XYZ file of C-alpha atoms in Angstrom:
157
model
C 2.781 0.233 13.502
C -0.686 0.684 11.765
C -0.613 1.726 8.272
C -3.756 2.539 5.814
C -3.429 2.371 2.086
C -6.139 4.071 -0.161
C -6.571 4.186 -3.030
C -9.650 4.593 -5.806
C -11.607 1.540 -5.214
C -9.449 -0.923 -3.139
C -8.935 -3.324 -5.832
C -5.093 -2.742 -7.218
C -2.798 -0.530 -6.361
C -3.856 -0.304 -2.570
C -3.250 -4.421 -3.041
C -0.016 -4.195 -4.482
C 1.419 -1.757 -1.777
C -0.150 -3.985 0.784
C 1.871 -7.262 -0.310
C 5.209 -5.150 -1.042
C 5.239 -3.367 2.230
C 4.632 -6.702 4.077
C 7.267 -8.501 2.156
C 9.880 -5.558 3.159
C 9.495 -6.056 6.872
C 7.581 -7.213 9.971
C 5.612 -5.111 12.509
C 3.452 -3.399 10.219
C -0.428 -3.872 10.225
C -1.375 -2.764 7.055
C -5.076 -2.317 5.955
C -6.278 -1.152 2.773
C -9.011 0.889 1.727
C -10.778 2.737 -1.261
C -12.295 6.223 -1.714
C -15.107 4.141 -3.584
C -15.741 0.384 -2.856
C -14.728 -1.643 -5.869
C -16.167 -4.926 -7.016
C -13.409 -7.183 -6.698
C -9.954 -7.734 -7.206
C -9.204 -8.082 -10.939
C -7.894 -11.630 -12.365
C -4.914 -9.523 -14.075
C -3.914 -7.973 -11.019
C -3.992 -11.770 -9.174
C -1.767 -13.058 -12.184
C 0.829 -10.151 -11.987
C 1.087 -10.663 -8.330
C 1.181 -14.716 -8.339
C 3.954 -14.102 -11.069
C 6.021 -11.879 -8.519
C 5.453 -14.551 -5.752
C 2.563 -13.100 -3.941
C -1.123 -14.365 -3.479
C -3.153 -11.271 -3.334
C -6.096 -11.408 -0.893
C -9.616 -11.835 -2.525
C -11.573 -9.974 0.379
C -13.901 -7.605 -0.709
C -12.641 -4.011 -1.008
C -13.726 -1.940 1.662
C -14.413 1.767 1.609
C -12.230 4.358 3.733
C -15.479 5.161 5.942
C -14.760 1.364 7.567
C -11.683 2.881 9.211
C -12.412 6.539 10.534
C -12.883 5.534 13.650
C -9.721 4.222 14.235
C -5.588 6.045 14.670
C -3.112 5.306 12.397
C 0.625 5.694 12.379
C 0.422 6.239 8.467
C -2.179 7.028 6.026
C -0.294 6.685 2.842
C -2.653 7.620 -0.366
C -1.655 5.933 -3.695
C -3.347 8.082 -6.393
C -4.218 11.595 -7.106
C -7.697 11.085 -6.623
C -7.136 9.679 -2.972
C -4.783 12.285 -2.340
C -7.698 15.097 -3.597
C -10.639 12.771 -1.441
C -8.547 12.794 1.424
C -9.020 16.191 2.284
C -12.482 15.855 3.088
C -12.277 12.697 4.996
C -11.672 12.945 8.986
C -8.677 10.379 9.736
C -6.991 10.182 12.915
C -3.345 9.979 11.124
C -0.060 10.976 13.089
C 1.807 10.689 9.428
C 0.243 11.492 6.009
C 1.848 10.188 2.849
C 1.236 10.757 -0.814
C 2.103 8.769 -4.124
C 0.697 8.967 -7.323
C 0.840 6.073 -8.917
C -1.279 5.465 -12.259
C -4.499 3.908 -12.698
C -3.700 0.595 -14.694
C -7.064 0.504 -15.732
C -7.813 3.889 -17.129
C -7.023 2.640 -20.586
C -8.860 -0.249 -22.670
C -6.660 -2.654 -23.701
C -7.113 -5.156 -26.646
C -6.642 -8.325 -24.734
C -5.765 -9.537 -21.176
C -2.112 -9.680 -21.833
C -1.843 -6.115 -22.924
C -3.572 -5.306 -19.519
C -1.093 -7.465 -17.071
C 1.757 -5.793 -18.997
C 0.243 -2.154 -17.811
C -0.223 -3.961 -14.243
C 3.387 -5.124 -14.035
C 4.743 -2.179 -15.199
C 2.846 -0.362 -12.131
C 4.149 -3.191 -9.954
C 7.877 -2.163 -10.962
C 7.048 1.187 -10.176
C 5.531 0.680 -7.108
C 8.242 -1.683 -5.762
C 10.953 0.642 -6.396
C 9.076 3.883 -4.746
C 7.545 1.976 -1.758
C 11.073 -0.071 -1.043
C 12.824 3.553 -0.721
C 10.185 4.757 1.626
C 10.188 1.726 3.395
C 14.004 1.974 3.482
C 14.109 5.595 4.338
C 11.242 6.328 6.339
C 9.849 2.900 8.016
C 12.635 0.943 8.595
C 14.076 2.602 11.264
C 10.955 2.900 13.318
C 10.554 -1.126 13.104
C 13.912 -1.790 13.978
C 14.847 -2.638 17.798
C 16.986 0.377 19.116
C 19.863 0.079 21.876
C 18.979 1.942 24.981
C 21.939 0.905 27.243
C 24.338 2.433 24.770
C 26.452 -0.512 24.042
C 26.479 -0.510 20.308
C 24.293 0.316 17.252
C 23.852 -3.622 17.138
C 22.928 -4.150 20.362
C 19.330 -5.548 20.806
C 18.570 -4.535 24.502
C 15.443 -2.970 23.328
């Protein structure tokens, strides 16, 4: 299953979502992009993800234009801005899903600790919402299905 995650700059929300979805299950080829290309993944995001057992990729953020030539099973926007901009971008997607996760960098912080707390709160919110989405929408499509009619636990496929 091919999934494209789109956020503002491909530096925070898309990277968190990618790691979470990979952790929830197998069988997903997940790419990330931003409406605009960000510069790099902030250290605060990497720190929060490492505290939760993930190693966030330091690959350079990419713009959504990089992925317009591919077809996707799901295109998932992760913020209001990405949802609005997607109307003007042509993507071949079987399904489009929108989440409106807050930007943890929209406020100025006194220190890095406050910023990490904001990102940690975002992580928790994203974990809950994306797990519900995975459980209700994706997992059934990823698991093997019985085609012989033996029972629901058959793995004939």
